[in-house]
Short mmCIF file of C-alpha atoms and ligand atoms in Angstrom, two decimals:
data_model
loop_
_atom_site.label_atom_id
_atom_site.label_comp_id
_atom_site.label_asym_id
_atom_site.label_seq_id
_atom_site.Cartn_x
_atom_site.Cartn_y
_atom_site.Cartn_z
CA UNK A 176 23.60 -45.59 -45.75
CA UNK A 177 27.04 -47.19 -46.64
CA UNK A 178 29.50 -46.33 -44.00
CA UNK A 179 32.16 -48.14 -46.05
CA UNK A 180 34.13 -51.56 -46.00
CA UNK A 181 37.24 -52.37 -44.39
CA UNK A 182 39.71 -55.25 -43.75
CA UNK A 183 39.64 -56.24 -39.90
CA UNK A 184 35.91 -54.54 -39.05
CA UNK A 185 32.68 -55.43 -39.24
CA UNK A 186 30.09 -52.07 -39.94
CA UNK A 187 26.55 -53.06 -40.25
CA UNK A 188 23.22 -51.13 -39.07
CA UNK A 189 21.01 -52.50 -36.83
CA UNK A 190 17.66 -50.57 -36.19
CA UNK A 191 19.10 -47.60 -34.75
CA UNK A 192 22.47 -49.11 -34.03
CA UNK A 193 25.47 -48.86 -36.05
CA UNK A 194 27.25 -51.90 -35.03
CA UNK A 195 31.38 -51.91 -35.48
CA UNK A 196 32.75 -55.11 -34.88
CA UNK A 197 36.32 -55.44 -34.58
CA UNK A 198 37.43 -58.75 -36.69
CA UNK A 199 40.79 -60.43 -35.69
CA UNK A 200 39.92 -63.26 -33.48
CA UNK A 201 43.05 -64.85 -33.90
CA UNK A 202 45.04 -62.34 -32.80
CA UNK A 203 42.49 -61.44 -29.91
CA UNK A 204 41.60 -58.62 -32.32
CA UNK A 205 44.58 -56.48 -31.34
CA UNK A 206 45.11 -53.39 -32.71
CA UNK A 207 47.31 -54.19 -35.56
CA UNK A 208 48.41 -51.21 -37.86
CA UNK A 209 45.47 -51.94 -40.72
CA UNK A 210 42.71 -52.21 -37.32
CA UNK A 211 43.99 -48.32 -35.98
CA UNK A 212 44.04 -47.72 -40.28
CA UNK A 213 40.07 -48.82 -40.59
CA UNK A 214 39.12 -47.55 -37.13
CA UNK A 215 40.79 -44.20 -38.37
CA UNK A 216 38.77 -43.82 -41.79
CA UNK A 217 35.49 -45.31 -40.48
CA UNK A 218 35.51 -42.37 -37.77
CA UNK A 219 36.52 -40.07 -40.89
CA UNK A 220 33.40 -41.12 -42.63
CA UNK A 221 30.71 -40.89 -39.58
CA UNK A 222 32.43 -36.98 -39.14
CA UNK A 223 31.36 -36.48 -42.46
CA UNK A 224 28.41 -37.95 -41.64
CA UNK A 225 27.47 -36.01 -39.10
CA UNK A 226 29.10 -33.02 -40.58
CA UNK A 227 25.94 -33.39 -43.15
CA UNK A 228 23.38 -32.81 -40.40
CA UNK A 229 21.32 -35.71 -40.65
CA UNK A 230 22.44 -38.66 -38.69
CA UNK A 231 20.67 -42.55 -40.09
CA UNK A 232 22.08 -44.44 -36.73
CA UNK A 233 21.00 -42.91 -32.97
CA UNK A 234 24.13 -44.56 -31.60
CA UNK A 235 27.38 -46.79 -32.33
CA UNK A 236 28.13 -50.31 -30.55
CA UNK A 237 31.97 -51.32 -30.75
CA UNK A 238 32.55 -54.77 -29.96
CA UNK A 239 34.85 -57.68 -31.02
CA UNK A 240 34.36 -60.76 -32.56
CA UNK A 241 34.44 -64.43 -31.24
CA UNK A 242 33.75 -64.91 -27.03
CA UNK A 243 37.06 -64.52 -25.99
CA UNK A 244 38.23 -60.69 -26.63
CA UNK A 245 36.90 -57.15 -27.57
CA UNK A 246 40.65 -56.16 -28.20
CA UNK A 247 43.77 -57.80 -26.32
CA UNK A 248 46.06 -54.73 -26.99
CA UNK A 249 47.87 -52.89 -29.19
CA UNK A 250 49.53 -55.83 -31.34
CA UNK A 251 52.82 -56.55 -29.60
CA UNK A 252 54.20 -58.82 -32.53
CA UNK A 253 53.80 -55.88 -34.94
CA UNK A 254 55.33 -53.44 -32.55
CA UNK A 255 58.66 -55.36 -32.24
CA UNK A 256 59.84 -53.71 -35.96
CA UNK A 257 58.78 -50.14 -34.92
CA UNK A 258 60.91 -47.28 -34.44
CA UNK A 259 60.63 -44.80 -31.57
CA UNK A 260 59.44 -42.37 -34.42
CA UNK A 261 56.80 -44.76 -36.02
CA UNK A 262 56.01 -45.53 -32.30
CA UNK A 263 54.69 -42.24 -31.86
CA UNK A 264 52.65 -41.73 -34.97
CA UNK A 265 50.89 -44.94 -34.03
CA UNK A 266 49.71 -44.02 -30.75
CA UNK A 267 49.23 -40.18 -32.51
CA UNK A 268 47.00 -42.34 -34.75
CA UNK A 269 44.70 -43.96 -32.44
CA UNK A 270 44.61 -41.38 -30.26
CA UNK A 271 42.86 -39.52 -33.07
CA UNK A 272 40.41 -42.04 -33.52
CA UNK A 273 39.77 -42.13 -29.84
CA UNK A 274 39.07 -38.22 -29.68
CA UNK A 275 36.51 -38.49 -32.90
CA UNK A 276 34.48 -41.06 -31.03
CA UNK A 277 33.98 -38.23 -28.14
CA UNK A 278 33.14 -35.89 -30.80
CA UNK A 279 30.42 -37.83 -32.64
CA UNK A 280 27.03 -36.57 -32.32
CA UNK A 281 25.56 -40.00 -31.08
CA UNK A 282 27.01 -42.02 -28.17
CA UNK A 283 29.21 -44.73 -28.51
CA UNK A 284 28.77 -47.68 -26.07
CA UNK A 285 31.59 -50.25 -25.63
CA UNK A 286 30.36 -53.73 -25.50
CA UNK A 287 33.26 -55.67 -24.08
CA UNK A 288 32.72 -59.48 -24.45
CA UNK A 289 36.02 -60.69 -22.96
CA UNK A 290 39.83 -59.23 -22.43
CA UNK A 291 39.90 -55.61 -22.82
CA UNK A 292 43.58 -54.64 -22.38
CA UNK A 293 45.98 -52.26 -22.82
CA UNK A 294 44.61 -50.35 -25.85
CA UNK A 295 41.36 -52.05 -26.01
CA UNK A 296 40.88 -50.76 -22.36
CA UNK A 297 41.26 -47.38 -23.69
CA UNK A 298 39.31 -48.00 -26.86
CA UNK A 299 36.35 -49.23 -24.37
CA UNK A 300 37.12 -45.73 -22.24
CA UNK A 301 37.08 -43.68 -25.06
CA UNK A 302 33.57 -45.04 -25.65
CA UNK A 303 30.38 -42.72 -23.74
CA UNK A 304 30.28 -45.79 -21.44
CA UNK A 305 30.90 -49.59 -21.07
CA UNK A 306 28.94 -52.64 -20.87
CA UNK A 307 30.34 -56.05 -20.25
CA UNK A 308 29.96 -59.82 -20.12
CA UNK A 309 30.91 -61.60 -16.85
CA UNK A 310 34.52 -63.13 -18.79
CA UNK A 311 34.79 -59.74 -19.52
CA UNK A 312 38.81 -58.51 -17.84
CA UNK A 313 40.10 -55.32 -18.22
CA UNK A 314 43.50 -53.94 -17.50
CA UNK A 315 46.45 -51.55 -18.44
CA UNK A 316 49.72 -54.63 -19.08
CA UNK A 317 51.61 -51.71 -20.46
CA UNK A 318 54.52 -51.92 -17.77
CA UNK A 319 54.89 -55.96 -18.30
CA UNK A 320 56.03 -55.18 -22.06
CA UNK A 321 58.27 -51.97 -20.65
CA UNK A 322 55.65 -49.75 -22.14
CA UNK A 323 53.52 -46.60 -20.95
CA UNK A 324 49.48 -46.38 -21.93
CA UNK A 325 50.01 -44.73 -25.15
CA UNK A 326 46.17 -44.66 -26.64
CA UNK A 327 44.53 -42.48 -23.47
CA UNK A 328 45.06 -44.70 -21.02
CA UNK A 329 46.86 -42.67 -18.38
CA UNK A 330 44.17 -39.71 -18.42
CA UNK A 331 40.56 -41.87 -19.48
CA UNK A 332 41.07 -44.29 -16.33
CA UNK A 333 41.71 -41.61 -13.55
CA UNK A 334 38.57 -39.93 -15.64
CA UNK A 335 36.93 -42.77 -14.89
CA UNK A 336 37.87 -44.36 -11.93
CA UNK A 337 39.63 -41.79 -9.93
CA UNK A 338 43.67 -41.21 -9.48
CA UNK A 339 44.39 -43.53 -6.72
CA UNK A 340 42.71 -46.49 -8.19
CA UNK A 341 43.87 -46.12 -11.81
CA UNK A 342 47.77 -45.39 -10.83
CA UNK A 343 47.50 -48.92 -8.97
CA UNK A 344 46.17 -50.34 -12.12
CA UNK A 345 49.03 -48.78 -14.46
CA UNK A 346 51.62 -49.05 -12.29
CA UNK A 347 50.90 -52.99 -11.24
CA UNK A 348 49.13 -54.02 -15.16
CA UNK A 349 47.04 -55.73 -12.76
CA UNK A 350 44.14 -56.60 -15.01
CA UNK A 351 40.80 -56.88 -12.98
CA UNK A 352 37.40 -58.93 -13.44
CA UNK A 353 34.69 -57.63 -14.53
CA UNK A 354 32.45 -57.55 -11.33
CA UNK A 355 35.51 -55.46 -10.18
CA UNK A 356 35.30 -53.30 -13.02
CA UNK A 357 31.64 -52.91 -12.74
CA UNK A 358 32.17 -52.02 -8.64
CA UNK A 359 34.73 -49.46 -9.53
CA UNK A 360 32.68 -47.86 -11.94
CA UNK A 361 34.58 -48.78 -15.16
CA UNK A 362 31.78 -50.77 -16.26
CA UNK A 363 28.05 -49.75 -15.93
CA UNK A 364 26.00 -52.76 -16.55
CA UNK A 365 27.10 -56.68 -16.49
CA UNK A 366 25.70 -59.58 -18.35
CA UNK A 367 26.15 -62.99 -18.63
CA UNK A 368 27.47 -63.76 -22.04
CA UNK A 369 28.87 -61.99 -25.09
CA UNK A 370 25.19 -62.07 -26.83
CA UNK A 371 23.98 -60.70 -24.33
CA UNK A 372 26.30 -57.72 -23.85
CA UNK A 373 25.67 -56.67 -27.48
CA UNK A 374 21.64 -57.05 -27.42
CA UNK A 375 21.71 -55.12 -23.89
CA UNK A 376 23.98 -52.18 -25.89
CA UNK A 377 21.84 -52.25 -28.58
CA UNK A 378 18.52 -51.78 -26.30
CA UNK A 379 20.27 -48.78 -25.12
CA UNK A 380 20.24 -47.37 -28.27
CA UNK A 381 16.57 -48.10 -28.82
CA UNK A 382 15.67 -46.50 -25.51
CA UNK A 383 17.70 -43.32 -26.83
CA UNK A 384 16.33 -43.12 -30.15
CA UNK A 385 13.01 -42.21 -28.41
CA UNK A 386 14.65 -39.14 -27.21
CA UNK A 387 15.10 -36.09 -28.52
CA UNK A 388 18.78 -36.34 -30.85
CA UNK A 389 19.46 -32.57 -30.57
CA UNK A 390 19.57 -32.89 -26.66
CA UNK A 391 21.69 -36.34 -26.57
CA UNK A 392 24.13 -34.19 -28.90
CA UNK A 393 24.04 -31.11 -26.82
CA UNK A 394 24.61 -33.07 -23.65
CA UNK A 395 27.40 -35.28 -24.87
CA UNK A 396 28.90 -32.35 -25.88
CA UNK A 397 28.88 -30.60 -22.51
CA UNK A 398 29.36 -33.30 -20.37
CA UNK A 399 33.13 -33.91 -22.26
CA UNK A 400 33.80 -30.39 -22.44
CA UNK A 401 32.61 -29.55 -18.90
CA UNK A 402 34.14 -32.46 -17.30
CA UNK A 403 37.88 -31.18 -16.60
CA UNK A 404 36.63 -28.02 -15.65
CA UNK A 405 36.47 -26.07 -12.11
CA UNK A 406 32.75 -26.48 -10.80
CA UNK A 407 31.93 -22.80 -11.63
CA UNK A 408 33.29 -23.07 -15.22
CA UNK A 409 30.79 -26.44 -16.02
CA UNK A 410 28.00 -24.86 -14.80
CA UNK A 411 28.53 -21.67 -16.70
CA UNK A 412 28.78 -24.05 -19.61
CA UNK A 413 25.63 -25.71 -18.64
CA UNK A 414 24.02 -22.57 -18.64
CA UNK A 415 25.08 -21.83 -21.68
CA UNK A 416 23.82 -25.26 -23.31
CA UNK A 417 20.49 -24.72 -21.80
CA UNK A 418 20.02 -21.88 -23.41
CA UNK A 419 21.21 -23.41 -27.39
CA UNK A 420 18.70 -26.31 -25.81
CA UNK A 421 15.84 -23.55 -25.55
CA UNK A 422 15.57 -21.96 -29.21
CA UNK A 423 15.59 -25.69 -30.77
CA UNK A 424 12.43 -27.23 -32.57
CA UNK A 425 12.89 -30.54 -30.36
CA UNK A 426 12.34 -28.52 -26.89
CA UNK A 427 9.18 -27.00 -28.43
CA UNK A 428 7.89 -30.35 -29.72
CA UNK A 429 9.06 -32.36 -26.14
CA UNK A 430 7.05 -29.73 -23.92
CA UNK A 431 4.30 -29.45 -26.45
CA UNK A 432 3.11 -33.38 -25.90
CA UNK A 433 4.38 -33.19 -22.56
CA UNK A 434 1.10 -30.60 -22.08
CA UNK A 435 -1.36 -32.47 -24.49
CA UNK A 436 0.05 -35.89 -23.05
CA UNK A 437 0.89 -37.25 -26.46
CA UNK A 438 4.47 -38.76 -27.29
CA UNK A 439 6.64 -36.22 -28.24
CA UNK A 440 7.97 -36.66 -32.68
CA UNK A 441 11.17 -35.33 -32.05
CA UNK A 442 12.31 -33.25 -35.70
CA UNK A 443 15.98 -33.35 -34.31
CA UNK A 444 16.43 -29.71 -34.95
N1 DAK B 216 49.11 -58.68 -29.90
C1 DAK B 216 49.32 -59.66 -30.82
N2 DAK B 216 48.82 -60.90 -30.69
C2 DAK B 216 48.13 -61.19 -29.58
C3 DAK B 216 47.87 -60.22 -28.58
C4 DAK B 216 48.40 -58.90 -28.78
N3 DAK B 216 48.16 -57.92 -27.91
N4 DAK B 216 47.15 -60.81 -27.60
C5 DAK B 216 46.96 -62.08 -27.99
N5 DAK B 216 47.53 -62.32 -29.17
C6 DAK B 216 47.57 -63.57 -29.92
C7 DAK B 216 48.49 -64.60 -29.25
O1 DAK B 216 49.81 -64.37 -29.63
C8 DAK B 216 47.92 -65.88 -29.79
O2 DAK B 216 48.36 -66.05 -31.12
P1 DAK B 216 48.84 -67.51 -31.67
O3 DAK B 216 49.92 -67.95 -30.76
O4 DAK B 216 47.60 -68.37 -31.57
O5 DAK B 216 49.26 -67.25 -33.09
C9 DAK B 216 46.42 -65.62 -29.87
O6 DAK B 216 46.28 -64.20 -29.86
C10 DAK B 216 45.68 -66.18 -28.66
O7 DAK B 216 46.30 -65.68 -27.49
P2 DAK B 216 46.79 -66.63 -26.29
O8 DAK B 216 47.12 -68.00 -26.79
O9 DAK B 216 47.82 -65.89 -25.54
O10 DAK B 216 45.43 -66.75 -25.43
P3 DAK B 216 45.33 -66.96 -23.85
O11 DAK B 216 43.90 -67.21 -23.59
O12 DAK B 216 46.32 -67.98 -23.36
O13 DAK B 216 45.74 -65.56 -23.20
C11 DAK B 216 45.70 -63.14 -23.03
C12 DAK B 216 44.96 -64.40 -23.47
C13 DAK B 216 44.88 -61.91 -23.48
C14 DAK B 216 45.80 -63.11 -21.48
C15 DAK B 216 47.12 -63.13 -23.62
O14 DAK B 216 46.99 -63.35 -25.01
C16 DAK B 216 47.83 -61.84 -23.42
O15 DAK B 216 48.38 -61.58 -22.32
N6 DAK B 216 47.86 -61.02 -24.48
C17 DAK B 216 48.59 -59.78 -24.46
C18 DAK B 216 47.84 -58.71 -23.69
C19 DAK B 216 48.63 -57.46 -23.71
O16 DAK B 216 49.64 -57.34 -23.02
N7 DAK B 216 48.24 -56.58 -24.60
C20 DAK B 216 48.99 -55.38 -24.93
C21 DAK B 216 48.74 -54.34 -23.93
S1 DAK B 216 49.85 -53.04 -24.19
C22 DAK B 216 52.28 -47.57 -28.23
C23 DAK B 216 51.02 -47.13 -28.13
C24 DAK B 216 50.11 -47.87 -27.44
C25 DAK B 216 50.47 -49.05 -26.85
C26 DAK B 216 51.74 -49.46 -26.97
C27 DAK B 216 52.64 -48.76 -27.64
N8 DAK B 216 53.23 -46.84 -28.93
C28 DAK B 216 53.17 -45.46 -28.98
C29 DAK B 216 54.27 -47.61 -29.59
C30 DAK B 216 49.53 -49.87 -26.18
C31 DAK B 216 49.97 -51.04 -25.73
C32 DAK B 216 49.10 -52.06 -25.29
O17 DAK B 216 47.98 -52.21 -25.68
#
């Protein structure tokens, strides 16, 4: 399936994997206008995707090129021209792209192989979780540049890591290692180099694949809509999930081979 070109990304398939590689390694791959512009219309193109029922990829890998950086920031030089105005409608921008990858129908697993700042810290967050390599740093710098988190920043990390710790990270810009980020919970898994970041995301994505897509879908789904809510209100969503789970073609087919001990072939309806 062609999933489009673009300027400053990377989009190839891999197995079951839809790798995007963000492509400015001489600028860190910050998040220069035309990056947020291709992010923006790839994530256009896999709603449509998705929008058409079938999906080709089980999951989407986001990394950046070179061993230094998944994304350094929102591109400061760039900023320097912009108007309070044009301010907004870039972090309006992003923002958007960071609320389709929630929506997707697959997950979306950051592999971070090196500084993840500022708004590549968010893009990571906005990801359904992050892997790392060791060099891996991650931080919010916003308040060294007399800035605010402006791509998610201030609501994914308390999401994430809890209030207290993630107003000590905005408020200081303290950026933190990656064994720190992986004790704190920001990270879930750690490996040693950039290589092996991306092969350990795309095993993930292998390991899903196996599973049945209409129940990956379902939970994503639940877990970011139940996740702000009051206990009582997430479980009455769950409830309700379980039941959309019950009348699909994938339950019938997963508890069928469960009972003849056979693997189950998942229709993903
Ligand atoms: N933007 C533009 N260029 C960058 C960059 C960035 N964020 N980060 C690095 N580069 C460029 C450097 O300028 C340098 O370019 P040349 O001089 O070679 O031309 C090249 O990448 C290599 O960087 P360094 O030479 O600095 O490499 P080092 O290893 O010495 O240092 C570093 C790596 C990541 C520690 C350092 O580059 C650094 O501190 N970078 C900036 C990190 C940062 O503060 N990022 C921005 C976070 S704030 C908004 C919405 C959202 C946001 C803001 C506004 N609005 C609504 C307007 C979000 C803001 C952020 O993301």
């Amino acid at each position: 399936m062609d999933f489009g070109t673009y300027e400053t990304l990377i989009v190839e398939q891999d197995d079951a994997a839809l790798v995007v590689t963000v492509d400015r390694p001489k600028a860190l791959n910050a998040l220069a206008g035309q990056v947020i512009d291709d992010l923006w219309a790839l994530t256009e193109a896999l709603m449509r995707v998705g929008e058409q029922g079938e999906w080709p990829v089980r999951g989407v890998v986001i990394t950046g090129s070179g061993e230094k950086a998944f994304v350094a920031g929102a591109d400061i030089v760039e900023m320097q021209g912009m108007t309070p105005e044009q301010g907004e409608a870039y972090s309006r921008r992003m923002q958007e792209v960071t609320t389709r990858l929630e929506a997707l129908p697959v997950p979306v697993v950051a592999a971070v192989n090196g500084f993840a700042l500022g708004g590549g810290c968010e893009l990571a967050m906005a990801c359904d979780f992050i892997y790392a390599s060791r060099n891996a740093k991650f931080g919010q710098p916003e308040v060294n540049l007399g800035l605010v988190p402006g791509f998610g920043g201030s609501v994914r990390l308390a999401d994430r890591v809890g209030i207290g710790m993630a107003r000590e990270l905005v408020y200081t810009g303290r950026p933190i290692d990656a064994e720190e980020a992986h004790r704190i919970g920001l990270v879930n898994r750690l490996y040693d180099d950039a290589a092996g970041v991306l092969e350990g995301a795309k095993a993930t994505v292998a390991e899903m694949a196996v599973k049945s897509p209409v129940a990956i879908r379902i939970c994503k789904e639940l877990m970011n809509e139940a996740a702000p809510l009051p206990t009582s209100d997430g479980l009455d969503l769950e409830a309700k999930a379980f039941k959309v789970a019950f009348c699909t073609e994938d339950k019938a087919e997963g508890v069928r081979a469960f009972i003849a001990k056979e693997k189950p072939a998942f229709p993903g309806r």
